[in-house]
Amino acid sequence: MATAAIDLRSDTVTHPTDAMRRAMAQAPVGDDQFGEDPTVNLLQERVAALLGKEAALWAPSGHMANQLALRTFTQPGDEVIVGRETHAVWHETGAGAANAGVQFSEIGTDGTFTADELVAAIKPRGHVILPPSTLVEVENTHNRAGGTVWDPAELARVGAAAREHGLASYLDGARLLNAAVARGDDPAALAAPFDLVTIAMSKGLGAPAGSVLAGRADDIARMVRQRRMLGGALRQAGILAAGGIHGLDHHVPRLADDHANARIIGERLAQAPGVRIDLGRLETNIVVFHLGEGAPDAAEVVRRAGEHGVLVLAFAARTVRAVTHLDVDRAACERAADVLADATS
Ligand SMILES: *Cc1c(COP(=O)(O)O)cnc(C)c1O
């Protein structure tokens, strides 16, 4: 292969930029288990302010952040209500069951659901048979549905319904900033309906690791212990947190470029006869497309694209995902779009 691969498997594949590496190298650090890492503390303050919450906590991964949310708001045997094909159910190796002992009920369509659907699904506490529903978890943007953005008004209704029925509410906002940039919304407004919110540093923002949880100070304080239980309490984590701060300072508005590049790929694929894709829902950096009649299976599309230097993931037997990010520019995405369209025919 003459040129380097165009890697669209995930927005987690980005390499820290030179400027980000410098910021990381120069970051003042301390022992975060004593609460003495000034860079971790700064990042936590920045995210709490950005999301309009009292306090925030850094976690080594979004996966751990999701486990912390479950362990803070549920008891073993509880039911967690989620949208279809939620990350917590599909992409976390069964961790919710293992770490928190919860069961998940998926509701709604295409990753989102309405407040009415939530209320209809809630099971009461203290019932002799039913598992109590104690937490609702929302994913915005929704990964497997194709980076889809929740309607902010429905988010508010879901949060209000959760409060009214005594459920805790959690927003897995690994890509919440993509949602905010796509619709021109204030991230704090999108976070407001929820008790707890996570955003990822290691996806669109381009940092090598980390997610930050933000919520009420007492919930965050309880999570410090849970994080240590899961082995996620680090020492001089400021080296990593500095990457997140740099991402917040320099890589948020440019998420719009990722969205435009995803659109280029989606629009090209929509013209390919073997592809089914809903362009109306393609608002952010994730292109999920389905293979129609006559098209090869996802694994074969992935293989063919790979032969031409474009890396994507098979999401299901007939479904493929491509994700745009900091390390792929418009020209690369135009080339990838052609390669993917060819691979589906
Ligand atoms: C990637 C992702 C996570 C997990 O983040 P990691 O840092 O990769 O562990 C959680 N939720 C959603 C919606 C994600 O897309």
XYZ file of C-alpha atoms and ligand atoms in Angstrom:
360
model
C 0.000 0.000 0.000
C 1.492 3.314 -1.057
C -0.216 5.556 1.493
C -1.011 5.145 5.183
C -4.364 3.597 5.986
C -7.366 5.863 6.483
C -8.524 4.570 9.839
C -12.260 5.078 10.342
C -12.758 2.251 12.836
C -13.381 4.713 15.683
C -12.699 8.248 16.845
C -10.585 6.638 19.571
C -7.727 5.920 17.135
C -6.437 9.499 17.090
C -2.857 10.245 18.086
C -2.251 13.223 20.375
C -1.114 16.224 18.344
C 2.340 17.709 18.958
C 0.740 20.599 20.836
C -1.254 18.185 22.984
C 1.877 16.162 23.737
C 3.672 19.346 24.809
C 0.792 20.289 27.099
C 0.884 16.801 28.603
C 4.650 16.848 29.079
C 4.528 20.216 30.819
C 1.490 19.570 33.002
C 1.972 20.076 36.735
C 1.095 16.836 38.499
C 0.629 15.361 41.957
C -0.838 12.287 43.592
C -4.462 12.218 42.492
C -5.407 9.728 45.211
C -4.602 12.486 47.698
C -6.585 14.908 45.502
C -3.295 16.685 44.824
C -2.976 16.565 41.066
C -3.579 20.174 39.992
C -4.139 19.230 36.357
C -6.736 16.560 37.175
C -8.400 19.042 39.537
C -8.427 21.709 36.839
C -9.951 19.355 34.274
C -12.624 18.298 36.765
C -13.459 21.951 37.501
C -13.554 22.752 33.797
C -15.958 19.901 33.010
C -18.190 20.632 36.004
C -18.488 24.230 34.784
C -18.996 23.220 31.154
C -21.832 20.866 32.101
C -23.337 23.092 34.801
C -22.796 20.555 37.605
C -21.482 20.893 41.165
C -18.501 18.569 40.844
C -16.708 16.218 38.483
C -14.463 13.158 38.585
C -11.893 11.926 36.101
C -12.006 8.235 35.153
C -9.461 6.350 33.054
C -12.106 5.286 30.511
C -15.700 5.873 29.519
C -16.348 2.245 30.212
C -15.314 2.715 33.843
C -17.356 5.911 34.057
C -20.425 3.922 33.040
C -19.662 1.290 35.685
C -19.287 4.013 38.321
C -22.675 5.403 37.396
C -24.308 1.985 37.757
C -22.608 1.238 41.064
C -23.526 4.636 42.482
C -27.200 4.639 41.562
C -28.296 0.986 41.719
C -28.347 -2.117 43.917
C -27.786 -5.653 42.594
C -31.004 -6.950 41.035
C -32.219 -3.499 39.976
C -33.392 -2.752 36.495
C -31.758 -0.037 34.387
C -33.890 1.328 31.555
C -31.941 2.183 28.392
C -32.475 2.792 24.676
C -32.005 0.100 22.045
C -28.438 -1.018 21.391
C -27.001 1.040 24.205
C -23.232 1.016 24.702
C -23.668 -0.257 28.260
C -25.491 -3.320 26.937
C -23.647 -4.023 23.706
C -20.086 -2.810 24.128
C -19.078 -3.332 27.732
C -18.495 -7.104 27.853
C -21.382 -7.646 30.273
C -19.724 -5.384 32.836
C -22.978 -3.911 34.134
C -24.148 -7.374 35.170
C -20.763 -8.323 36.618
C -19.875 -5.072 38.403
C -23.262 -3.761 39.467
C -25.482 -6.856 39.234
C -28.126 -4.983 37.262
C -30.303 -6.045 34.385
C -31.050 -3.765 31.455
C -34.344 -3.232 29.681
C -34.094 -1.683 26.239
C -36.978 0.552 25.163
C -37.853 2.875 22.288
C -36.524 2.845 18.748
C -33.181 3.731 17.185
C -31.459 4.428 20.476
C -33.836 7.148 21.608
C -37.124 6.866 23.451
C -39.855 9.125 24.702
C -40.713 10.052 28.271
C -44.014 8.210 27.759
C -42.138 5.046 26.779
C -39.963 5.433 29.871
C -42.951 5.843 32.187
C -44.670 2.823 30.612
C -41.572 0.696 31.266
C -40.950 1.697 34.889
C -41.448 -1.166 37.338
C -42.378 -0.215 40.891
C -40.171 -0.692 43.933
C -41.260 -3.142 46.599
C -43.193 -5.377 44.214
C -43.107 -9.102 45.067
C -42.212 -10.128 41.505
C -40.899 -7.234 39.450
C -37.311 -5.939 39.485
C -37.328 -2.315 40.663
C -36.401 0.248 37.994
C -33.999 2.615 39.710
C -31.987 4.219 36.895
C -32.590 5.485 33.381
C -29.562 5.807 31.122
C -29.532 7.870 27.947
C -26.823 7.851 25.266
C -26.281 11.128 23.359
C -25.034 10.948 20.687
C -26.088 7.363 20.196
C -23.250 5.257 18.855
C -24.856 2.176 17.332
C -27.824 4.112 15.950
C -25.332 6.171 13.906
C -24.152 9.061 16.043
C -27.734 10.221 16.356
C -28.646 13.286 18.376
C -31.440 13.352 20.934
C -34.113 16.016 20.696
C -33.250 18.357 23.608
C -36.928 18.750 24.504
C -37.329 14.973 24.842
C -34.178 14.844 26.999
C -35.806 17.331 29.344
C -39.051 15.321 29.437
C -37.155 12.080 30.132
C -35.210 13.709 32.974
C -38.403 15.148 34.464
C -40.208 11.785 34.217
C -37.294 10.070 35.957
C -37.412 12.585 38.817
C -41.164 12.325 39.127
C -40.980 8.515 39.421
C -37.969 8.428 41.737
C -35.439 7.079 39.241
C -31.885 8.370 39.060
C -30.882 9.590 35.600
C -27.576 9.170 33.827
C -26.440 10.599 30.502
C -23.695 8.613 28.786
C -22.441 11.595 26.832
C -19.201 10.092 25.569
C -19.944 12.199 22.484
C -22.180 14.851 24.073
C -19.999 17.614 22.633
C -20.675 16.254 19.146
C -24.403 16.613 19.885
C -23.890 20.143 21.209
C -21.845 21.245 18.196
C -24.192 19.577 15.694
C -27.246 21.457 16.974
C -25.563 24.576 18.345
C -26.742 23.690 21.847
C -25.118 24.556 25.178
C -23.676 21.334 26.662
C -24.928 22.418 30.095
C -28.481 22.616 28.768
C -28.204 19.078 27.381
C -26.784 17.888 30.720
C -29.296 19.737 32.917
C -32.052 17.088 32.968
C -29.676 14.435 34.354
C -28.265 13.640 37.793
C -24.969 12.534 36.296
C -23.289 13.044 32.928
C -20.099 11.646 31.352
C -18.097 13.111 28.485
C -15.116 11.409 26.838
C -11.743 13.046 26.406
C -10.470 10.207 24.202
C -12.872 10.448 21.277
C -13.550 13.629 19.326
C -11.349 15.687 21.626
C -8.328 13.586 20.658
C -6.820 12.908 24.098
C -5.182 9.523 24.692
C -7.382 8.506 27.636
C -10.026 9.519 30.071
C -13.627 10.428 30.624
C -15.061 12.870 33.125
C -18.235 12.377 35.167
C -20.112 15.436 36.390
C -22.973 15.656 38.843
C -23.961 16.468 42.420
C -21.065 16.810 44.849
C -22.320 14.041 47.154
C -22.706 11.559 44.279
C -19.234 12.415 42.986
C -17.781 11.943 46.468
C -19.299 8.450 46.661
C -17.832 7.646 43.263
C -14.285 8.285 44.449
C -14.501 5.111 46.526
C -16.149 3.150 43.705
C -13.404 4.241 41.315
C -10.777 2.899 43.689
C -12.727 -0.370 44.075
C -12.600 -0.845 40.329
C -8.871 -0.136 40.213
C -9.291 3.208 38.505
C -7.668 5.462 41.102
C -4.429 6.678 39.514
C -1.529 8.744 40.785
C 0.005 11.414 38.492
C -2.973 11.261 36.142
C -2.497 14.938 35.295
C -0.320 13.856 32.365
C -3.458 12.334 30.865
C -5.865 14.998 32.108
C -3.736 17.629 30.358
C -4.631 15.964 27.064
C -8.293 16.425 27.926
C -7.838 20.084 28.842
C -5.984 20.682 25.588
C -8.806 18.961 23.705
C -11.428 21.133 25.408
C -9.424 24.251 24.593
C -8.633 23.451 20.966
C -10.740 20.648 19.525
C -14.388 21.400 20.261
C -15.524 23.717 17.419
C -13.629 21.572 14.920
C -15.980 18.666 15.668
C -18.096 20.347 12.972
C -15.387 19.328 10.460
C -15.787 15.693 11.511
C -19.528 16.000 11.015
C -19.098 17.503 7.535
C -16.647 14.739 6.609
C -19.049 12.043 7.817
C -21.702 13.660 5.665
C -19.440 13.367 2.613
C -19.066 9.636 3.259
C -22.783 9.159 3.923
C -23.908 11.042 0.829
C -21.538 9.063 -1.393
C -22.735 5.780 0.139
C -26.378 6.768 -0.322
C -25.716 6.634 -4.080
C -24.338 3.097 -3.915
C -27.057 0.654 -4.992
C -26.294 -1.931 -2.295
C -26.364 0.499 0.617
C -29.199 1.506 2.901
C -28.500 4.626 4.935
C -30.738 7.217 6.563
C -29.089 10.537 5.769
C -31.664 12.415 7.815
C -30.123 10.986 10.959
C -26.496 11.480 9.950
C -25.758 14.607 11.960
C -22.442 13.870 13.643
C -19.254 11.883 13.074
C -20.601 8.318 12.898
C -21.722 6.740 9.643
C -23.643 3.512 10.174
C -24.850 1.888 6.972
C -26.671 -1.303 6.151
C -26.067 -3.660 3.264
C -29.063 -4.301 1.074
C -29.858 -7.046 -1.372
C -27.007 -7.882 -3.723
C -24.362 -6.314 -1.500
C -21.763 -8.505 0.224
C -21.756 -9.109 3.975
C -20.226 -6.558 6.351
C -17.125 -8.693 6.892
C -16.471 -8.765 3.159
C -16.994 -4.999 2.834
C -14.522 -4.470 5.679
C -12.007 -6.776 3.992
C -12.309 -5.116 0.575
C -12.056 -1.617 2.025
C -9.029 -2.685 4.036
C -7.302 -3.890 0.881
C -7.665 -0.340 -0.408
C -6.369 1.228 2.763
C -9.668 2.154 4.436
C -10.343 0.633 7.857
C -13.931 0.338 9.115
C -15.764 -1.987 11.513
C -18.440 -4.607 10.886
C -21.141 -3.693 13.422
C -23.418 -6.602 12.576
C -23.639 -9.179 9.795
C -25.061 -6.594 7.375
C -24.080 -3.349 9.107
C -20.846 -1.330 8.879
C -19.634 1.671 10.885
C -17.207 4.389 9.809
C -16.219 7.195 12.195
C -14.533 10.489 11.323
C -12.090 12.240 13.645
C -9.159 14.584 14.160
C -6.717 12.436 12.183
C -8.689 12.221 8.916
C -9.179 15.291 6.742
C -11.701 16.021 4.052
C -9.562 14.609 1.230
C -9.068 11.350 3.108
C -12.809 11.084 3.710
C -13.571 11.723 0.044
C -11.204 8.913 -0.886
C -12.647 6.642 1.798
C -16.161 7.340 0.532
C -15.248 6.091 -2.940
C -13.475 3.032 -1.580
C -16.443 2.125 0.642
C -18.965 2.629 -2.151
C -16.896 0.334 -4.410
C -16.565 -2.247 -1.644
C -20.338 -2.560 -1.356
C -20.949 -3.406 -5.018
C -16.751 4.813 23.599
C -17.958 4.869 24.426
C -17.901 4.543 25.783
C -16.663 3.960 26.442
O -15.567 4.787 26.368
P -14.071 4.203 26.483
O -13.300 5.367 26.950
O -13.722 3.723 25.121
O -14.081 3.106 27.485
C -19.055 4.678 26.523
N -20.195 5.092 25.961
C -20.295 5.403 24.655
C -21.585 5.871 24.101
C -19.182 5.276 23.837
O -19.285 5.553 22.537
